[in-house]
Short mmCIF file of C-alpha atoms in Angstrom, two decimals:
data_model
loop_
_atom_site.label_atom_id
_atom_site.label_comp_id
_atom_site.label_asym_id
_atom_site.label_seq_id
_atom_site.Cartn_x
_atom_site.Cartn_y
_atom_site.Cartn_z
CA MET A 185 30.52 1.70 -51.67
CA ASN A 186 32.66 4.39 -53.25
CA ALA A 187 33.83 7.63 -51.74
CA THR A 188 31.15 9.68 -53.53
CA ALA A 189 28.33 7.60 -52.09
CA ILE A 190 29.88 7.76 -48.63
CA ALA A 191 30.16 11.54 -48.91
CA ALA A 192 26.50 11.77 -49.96
CA ILE A 193 25.44 9.68 -46.95
CA LEU A 194 27.54 11.77 -44.59
CA LEU A 195 26.07 14.97 -46.00
CA SER A 196 22.56 13.56 -45.61
CA LEU A 197 23.37 12.79 -41.99
CA CYS A 198 24.66 16.35 -41.59
CA VAL A 199 21.41 17.69 -43.02
CA PHE A 200 19.38 15.53 -40.66
CA CYS A 201 21.47 16.56 -37.65
CA SER A 202 21.32 20.24 -38.62
CA VAL A 203 17.54 20.14 -39.07
CA SER A 204 17.10 18.27 -35.79
CA TYR A 205 19.28 20.79 -33.99
CA ALA A 206 17.33 23.69 -35.51
CA GLN A 207 14.08 22.06 -34.39
CA SER A 208 15.43 21.63 -30.87
CA ILE A 209 16.35 25.33 -30.83
CA GLU A 210 12.83 26.23 -31.99
CA GLN A 211 11.34 24.11 -29.21
CA GLU A 212 13.61 25.76 -26.67
CA ILE A 213 12.60 29.19 -27.99
CA LYS A 214 8.93 28.32 -27.54
CA ALA A 215 9.58 27.09 -24.01
CA THR A 216 11.53 30.25 -23.15
CA GLN A 217 8.80 32.47 -24.61
CA GLN A 218 6.25 30.64 -22.52
CA SER A 219 8.39 31.14 -19.40
CA ILE A 220 8.70 34.86 -20.20
CA LYS A 221 4.93 35.16 -20.51
CA GLN A 222 4.45 33.45 -17.16
CA THR A 223 7.02 35.71 -15.51
CA GLN A 224 5.46 38.82 -17.08
CA ARG A 225 2.05 37.79 -15.73
CA ARG A 226 3.47 37.37 -12.23
CA ILE A 227 5.05 40.85 -12.05
CA PRO A 228 1.76 42.86 -12.10
CA GLN A 229 0.30 40.40 -9.59
CA MET A 230 3.22 40.99 -7.24
CA ASP A 231 2.98 44.78 -7.75
CA ALA A 232 -0.73 44.69 -6.88
CA LEU A 233 0.06 42.59 -3.82
CA ALA A 234 2.75 45.08 -2.79
CA GLU A 235 0.23 47.96 -3.05
CA GLU A 236 -2.27 46.07 -0.91
CA LEU A 237 0.44 45.28 1.61
CA GLU A 238 1.55 48.91 1.75
CA LEU A 239 -2.00 50.07 2.44
CA GLU A 240 -2.32 47.49 5.19
CA ILE A 241 1.01 48.63 6.70
CA GLN A 242 -0.16 52.26 6.68
CA GLY A 243 -3.39 51.23 8.37
CA PHE A 244 -1.56 49.35 11.12
CA SER A 245 0.84 52.27 11.51
CA ARG A 246 -2.12 54.53 12.26
CA LYS A 247 -3.54 51.92 14.62
CA LEU A 248 -0.19 51.69 16.39
CA ASP A 249 0.03 55.49 16.82
CA SER A 250 -3.50 55.58 18.21
CA ALA A 251 -2.83 52.65 20.54
CA GLU A 252 0.40 54.24 21.84
CA GLN A 253 -1.43 57.52 22.46
CA ASP A 254 -4.17 55.65 24.36
CA LEU A 255 -1.50 53.87 26.41
CA ALA A 256 0.22 57.17 27.25
CA LYS A 257 -3.12 58.65 28.36
CA SER A 258 -3.82 55.53 30.46
CA ASN A 259 -0.41 55.89 32.12
CA ARG A 260 -1.18 59.55 32.92
CA ASP A 261 -4.61 58.61 34.29
CA ALA A 262 -3.05 55.86 36.39
CA ALA A 263 -0.48 58.31 37.79
CA THR A 264 -3.26 60.78 38.64
CA THR A 265 -5.42 58.16 40.36
CA GLN A 266 -2.36 56.86 42.23
CA SER A 267 -1.60 60.37 43.51
CA ALA A 268 -5.25 60.83 44.52
CA LEU A 269 -5.16 57.47 46.30
CA GLN A 270 -2.11 58.50 48.33
CA THR A 271 -3.76 61.77 49.32
CA THR A 272 -7.02 60.04 50.32
CA LYS A 273 -5.13 57.38 52.27
CA SER A 274 -3.18 60.06 54.22
CA ALA A 275 -6.39 61.95 55.03
CA HIS A 276 -8.07 58.75 56.23
CA GLN A 277 -5.10 57.84 58.40
CA ALA A 278 -5.00 61.34 59.89
CA GLN A 279 -8.72 61.46 60.80
CA ALA A 280 -10.73 58.36 59.98
CA SER A 281 -14.44 58.70 59.38
CA GLN A 282 -17.14 57.20 57.23
CA ASP A 283 -16.58 59.88 54.61
CA THR A 284 -12.81 59.31 54.46
CA ASP A 285 -13.33 55.53 54.36
CA ARG A 286 -15.82 55.88 51.50
CA ALA A 287 -13.44 58.24 49.70
CA LEU A 288 -10.54 55.77 50.20
CA ARG A 289 -12.47 52.85 48.72
CA LYS A 290 -13.51 54.99 45.80
CA ALA A 291 -9.89 56.09 45.20
CA GLU A 292 -8.66 52.48 45.40
CA HIS A 293 -11.29 51.39 42.84
CA ALA A 294 -10.36 54.25 40.53
CA TYR A 295 -6.67 53.31 40.73
CA ALA A 296 -7.40 49.59 40.06
CA MET A 297 -9.48 50.50 37.01
CA ALA A 298 -6.72 52.79 35.77
CA GLU A 299 -4.14 49.99 36.20
CA ARG A 300 -6.40 47.57 34.28
CA GLY A 301 -6.73 50.15 31.53
CA VAL A 302 -2.93 50.43 31.32
CA LYS A 303 -2.56 46.64 31.13
CA ASN A 304 -5.22 46.24 28.41
CA ARG A 305 -3.81 49.05 26.30
CA SER A 306 -0.27 47.64 26.69
CA LYS A 307 -1.45 44.28 25.35
CA ARG A 308 -3.18 46.05 22.47
CA VAL A 309 0.01 47.93 21.62
CA GLU A 310 2.02 44.66 21.70
CA ARG A 311 -0.53 42.93 19.48
CA ILE A 312 -0.53 45.73 16.90
CA GLN A 313 3.27 45.99 16.99
CA GLY A 314 3.58 42.23 16.31
CA LYS A 315 1.26 42.41 13.30
CA TYR A 316 3.01 45.57 12.10
CA GLN A 317 6.41 43.83 12.23
CA GLU A 318 4.99 40.83 10.34
CA LEU A 319 3.72 43.12 7.61
CA LEU A 320 7.10 44.85 7.36
CA LEU A 321 8.83 41.46 6.99
CA SER A 322 6.29 40.42 4.32
CA LYS A 323 6.96 43.67 2.50
CA GLU A 324 10.71 43.00 2.57
CA ARG A 325 10.30 39.42 1.33
CA LEU A 326 7.95 40.57 -1.43
CA ALA A 327 10.44 43.21 -2.52
CA GLN A 328 13.18 40.57 -2.70
CA GLN A 329 10.91 38.27 -4.73
CA ARG A 330 10.03 41.14 -7.06
CA LYS A 331 13.72 41.89 -7.56
CA SER A 332 14.47 38.21 -8.20
CA LEU A 333 11.59 38.04 -10.70
CA SER A 334 12.94 41.07 -12.58
CA THR A 335 16.39 39.45 -12.70
CA GLN A 336 14.83 36.23 -13.94
CA LEU A 337 12.94 38.09 -16.66
CA ASN A 338 16.12 39.82 -17.82
CA THR A 339 17.92 36.46 -17.93
CA GLN A 340 15.08 34.89 -19.91
CA ASN A 341 15.05 37.76 -22.41
CA SER A 342 18.81 37.47 -22.88
CA LYS A 343 18.49 33.71 -23.40
CA LEU A 344 15.69 34.25 -25.93
CA LYS A 345 17.79 36.68 -27.96
CA GLN A 346 20.72 34.27 -27.97
CA LEU A 347 18.49 31.37 -29.04
CA GLN A 348 16.94 33.41 -31.84
CA LYS A 349 20.41 34.37 -33.04
CA SER A 350 21.53 30.73 -32.91
CA LEU A 351 18.42 29.66 -34.83
CA VAL A 352 19.13 32.12 -37.65
CA GLU A 353 22.71 30.88 -37.89
CA GLN A 354 21.60 27.24 -37.80
CA GLN A 355 19.00 27.81 -40.53
CA LYS A 356 21.69 29.29 -42.75
CA GLN A 357 23.87 26.25 -42.02
CA VAL A 358 20.98 23.92 -42.91
CA GLN A 359 20.54 25.65 -46.25
CA LEU A 360 24.24 25.37 -47.07
CA VAL A 361 24.43 21.71 -46.08
CA ALA A 362 21.24 20.96 -48.03
CA LEU A 363 22.76 22.43 -51.20
CA GLU A 364 25.93 20.40 -50.75
CA ASP A 365 23.83 17.31 -50.06
CA GLN A 366 21.88 17.80 -53.29
CA ARG A 367 25.08 18.10 -55.30
CA ALA A 368 26.50 15.01 -53.63
CA LYS A 369 23.33 13.02 -54.37
CA GLU A 370 23.45 14.00 -58.03
CA LEU A 371 27.09 12.93 -58.28
CA ALA A 372 26.36 9.67 -56.44
CA GLU A 373 23.49 8.93 -58.83
CA GLN A 374 25.80 9.36 -61.79
CA ASN A 375 28.33 6.96 -60.28
CA ARG A 376 25.55 4.52 -59.45
CA ALA A 377 24.35 4.48 -63.06
CA GLN A 378 27.86 3.62 -64.20
CA GLN A 379 28.05 0.68 -61.76
CA LEU A 380 24.65 -0.91 -62.57
CA ALA A 381 25.99 -3.31 -65.16
CA ALA A 382 28.67 -4.65 -62.83
CA GLN A 383 26.14 -4.93 -59.99
CA ARG A 384 23.74 -6.94 -62.17
CA LEU A 385 26.47 -9.42 -63.00
CA GLU A 386 27.43 -9.70 -59.35
CA SER A 387 23.76 -10.17 -58.40
CA GLU A 388 23.33 -13.00 -60.90
CA ARG A 389 26.44 -14.72 -59.57
CA ARG A 390 25.25 -14.44 -55.97
CA GLU A 391 21.79 -15.69 -56.92
CA ALA A 392 23.30 -18.80 -58.46
CA GLU A 393 25.38 -19.38 -55.34
CA LEU A 394 22.30 -18.89 -53.16
CA LYS A 395 20.32 -21.44 -55.16
CA GLN A 396 23.12 -23.95 -54.80
CA ALA A 397 23.34 -23.29 -51.06
CA THR A 398 19.56 -23.68 -50.74
CA ILE A 399 19.70 -27.07 -52.47
CA VAL A 400 22.46 -28.20 -50.10
CA GLN A 401 20.53 -26.98 -47.03
CA THR A 402 17.35 -28.69 -48.20
CA MET A 403 19.18 -31.98 -48.66
CA ALA A 404 20.77 -31.60 -45.23
CA LYS A 405 17.40 -30.91 -43.61
CA GLN A 406 15.89 -33.95 -45.31
CA ALA A 407 18.74 -36.12 -44.09
CA ALA A 408 18.41 -34.71 -40.56
CA ALA A 409 14.65 -35.27 -40.63
CA GLN A 410 15.15 -38.87 -41.66
CA LYS A 411 17.63 -39.36 -38.81
CA SER A 412 15.29 -37.72 -36.29
CA GLU A 413 12.32 -39.90 -37.19
CA PRO A 414 11.67 -42.42 -34.44
CA ASN A 415 12.71 -45.93 -35.26
CA ASP A 416 10.32 -47.25 -32.70
CA LEU A 417 6.99 -47.21 -34.55
CA SER A 418 5.48 -49.27 -31.75
CA ALA A 419 1.84 -49.51 -30.91
CA GLU A 420 2.41 -47.09 -28.04
CA TYR A 421 3.90 -44.47 -30.37
CA GLN A 422 1.12 -44.98 -32.93
CA ALA A 423 -1.50 -44.67 -30.20
CA ALA A 424 0.04 -41.44 -28.88
CA ARG A 425 0.14 -39.88 -32.36
CA SER A 426 -3.41 -41.05 -33.10
CA LYS A 427 -4.59 -39.55 -29.82
CA ALA A 428 -2.89 -36.23 -30.62
CA GLU A 429 -4.37 -36.18 -34.13
CA SER A 430 -7.85 -36.96 -32.78
CA LEU A 431 -7.50 -34.20 -30.20
CA MET A 432 -6.55 -31.59 -32.78
CA VAL A 433 -9.31 -32.72 -35.17
CA SER A 434 -11.86 -32.38 -32.37
CA VAL A 435 -10.49 -28.97 -31.35
CA THR A 436 -10.47 -27.71 -34.94
CA GLN A 437 -14.05 -28.86 -35.56
CA ASP A 438 -15.23 -27.27 -32.32
CA ILE A 439 -13.54 -23.97 -33.14
CA GLU A 440 -14.96 -23.91 -36.68
CA SER A 441 -18.46 -24.61 -35.36
CA LYS A 442 -18.29 -21.63 -32.95
CA PRO A 443 -16.72 -18.74 -34.89
CA GLY A 444 -16.32 -15.30 -33.35
CA ARG A 445 -16.45 -16.43 -29.73
CA LYS A 446 -14.50 -14.07 -27.49
CA PRO A 447 -11.95 -15.41 -24.95
CA LEU A 448 -12.94 -15.87 -21.31
CA TYR A 449 -9.52 -14.65 -20.10
CA LYS A 450 -7.55 -11.56 -20.92
CA ARG A 451 -4.39 -13.40 -19.87
CA LEU A 452 -3.98 -17.12 -19.20
CA THR A 453 -0.73 -18.88 -18.21
CA LEU A 454 0.55 -22.40 -17.68
CA LYS A 455 2.51 -22.94 -14.47
CA GLY A 456 4.26 -26.06 -13.22
CA GLN A 457 6.68 -27.46 -10.68
CA LYS A 458 9.30 -28.28 -13.31
CA LEU A 459 8.76 -25.68 -16.03
CA ILE A 460 8.83 -21.95 -16.47
CA THR A 461 5.53 -20.08 -16.64
CA VAL A 462 4.39 -19.67 -20.26
CA PRO A 463 1.38 -17.77 -21.69
CA PHE A 464 -1.47 -19.46 -23.51
CA GLU A 465 -2.60 -18.23 -26.95
CA PHE A 466 -6.32 -18.08 -27.65
CA MET A 467 -7.31 -20.48 -30.45
CA GLY A 468 -11.07 -19.84 -30.48
CA ALA A 469 -14.19 -21.43 -28.93
CA ASN A 470 -12.61 -21.28 -25.44
CA TYR A 471 -9.51 -23.27 -26.49
CA TYR A 472 -6.04 -22.04 -25.52
CA ARG A 473 -2.65 -23.34 -26.71
CA ALA A 474 0.82 -23.19 -25.15
CA GLU A 475 4.06 -25.05 -25.78
CA THR A 476 7.14 -25.52 -23.63
CA ARG A 477 9.99 -27.91 -22.94
CA ILE A 478 9.10 -30.36 -20.15
CA SER A 479 10.80 -32.52 -17.54
CA SER A 480 9.67 -36.10 -16.94
CA GLY A 481 8.08 -37.55 -13.80
CA ASP A 482 5.18 -36.79 -11.46
CA GLN A 483 4.28 -33.12 -11.27
CA PHE A 484 1.46 -30.59 -10.95
CA PHE A 485 0.36 -28.13 -13.62
CA GLU A 486 -1.74 -25.08 -12.76
CA VAL A 487 -4.06 -23.17 -15.11
CA SER A 488 -6.30 -20.39 -13.76
CA LYS A 489 -6.04 -21.78 -10.20
CA ASN A 490 -6.98 -25.29 -11.43
CA ARG A 491 -4.36 -27.95 -10.62
CA PHE A 492 -3.73 -31.04 -12.75
CA LYS A 493 -1.47 -33.90 -11.59
CA ARG A 494 0.35 -35.61 -14.46
CA ASN A 495 3.16 -38.15 -14.93
CA LEU A 496 5.26 -37.50 -18.04
CA PRO A 497 7.32 -40.34 -19.56
CA GLU A 498 11.04 -40.44 -18.76
CA ALA A 499 11.79 -40.89 -22.47
CA ASP A 500 10.22 -37.47 -23.19
CA ASP A 501 12.45 -35.58 -20.75
CA GLY A 502 13.55 -32.34 -22.42
CA GLN A 503 11.01 -32.66 -25.28
CA VAL A 504 8.69 -29.86 -26.38
CA TYR A 505 5.06 -30.50 -25.41
CA VAL A 506 1.91 -28.78 -26.69
CA PHE A 507 -0.73 -28.06 -24.02
CA ILE A 508 -4.38 -27.52 -25.02
CA TYR A 509 -6.64 -26.04 -22.35
CA GLN A 510 -10.41 -26.11 -22.89
CA ALA A 511 -12.14 -23.58 -20.61
CA LYS A 512 -15.51 -24.99 -19.61
CA SER A 513 -16.11 -21.86 -17.56
CA ALA A 514 -14.06 -19.09 -15.98
CA SER A 515 -13.19 -21.40 -13.07
CA ARG A 516 -13.19 -24.89 -14.62
CA GLY A 517 -11.41 -26.47 -17.59
CA ILE A 518 -9.75 -29.53 -19.15
CA LEU A 519 -5.99 -29.77 -19.80
CA ASN A 520 -4.76 -32.00 -22.68
CA TYR A 521 -1.24 -32.31 -24.05
CA TYR A 522 0.92 -34.19 -26.52
CA LYS A 523 4.53 -34.28 -27.67
CA LYS A 524 4.94 -31.68 -30.39
CA SER A 525 7.06 -33.93 -32.61
CA LEU A 526 4.13 -36.38 -32.97
CA LEU A 527 2.35 -34.04 -35.39
CA GLU A 528 5.37 -32.53 -37.14
CA LYS A 529 6.21 -35.44 -39.44
#
């Protein structure tokens, strides 16, 4: 690749990066505008809340004035009844009679009622003062929030202006880079046209080399296949291959006779004591296929909570086996298997 082509690629990358950056700025602008709208909607809500709070504060201020006036009057009444009680008590002590006794009890009752009035009005004043102080604190917090919201809005507006300015500058940069990219592409195309003849010759040479390499690989694979073929074509081997072939013929015929049947399981796996868990693939007609490398000896296999005890030959240790599971129902099935190499010759 010559310098012109490299320059064209780099410019194309610059165009892509510039456009992507401009798009990211546009997205950020939209997000900032949305934030500004949300903030602007909150300000009138807070102002309305502040007005309601101020009216409530004024109302409690009037209640507090009235309650304090009532308390002052109750204190005066209590002082008057107390003075009357002292006078009545002195008169009764000086010359006791039924009239002075009746007057004393009446004065004592009047004083007790006055004291109760003072206590009740004191509690009312305390209650109103507490609520009044709460409202004043709420007003202060609301004012601070309103100030913070105004500061936030100013910050968002400043950010929006800066982003819009950056977007304009980036769009100009995109246009400039795009023009340079177009010129570079045109120049690269001219250079490419001049190199086509040499590339065709090089392609023909490589094709010839590839054909030769393919022939060599094919011969090597054939030789390896011949070496890997079992020398022991014993009756046991023939029987195993025949059994595998019969199984697959039966499975194929069964599948073809029941087209379109949906699988019973969304996910079915083969588990075992000596192998990793592998998934089954649905073949059709409730048949599922999986393959994995096995270890020899006695072992259990588990499919959909069904357990199958099997003994695999020691000679097949490390070989790839194909497992065929036929689901008779969602909870019952048959597990067959064979060595994969039996049907690969």
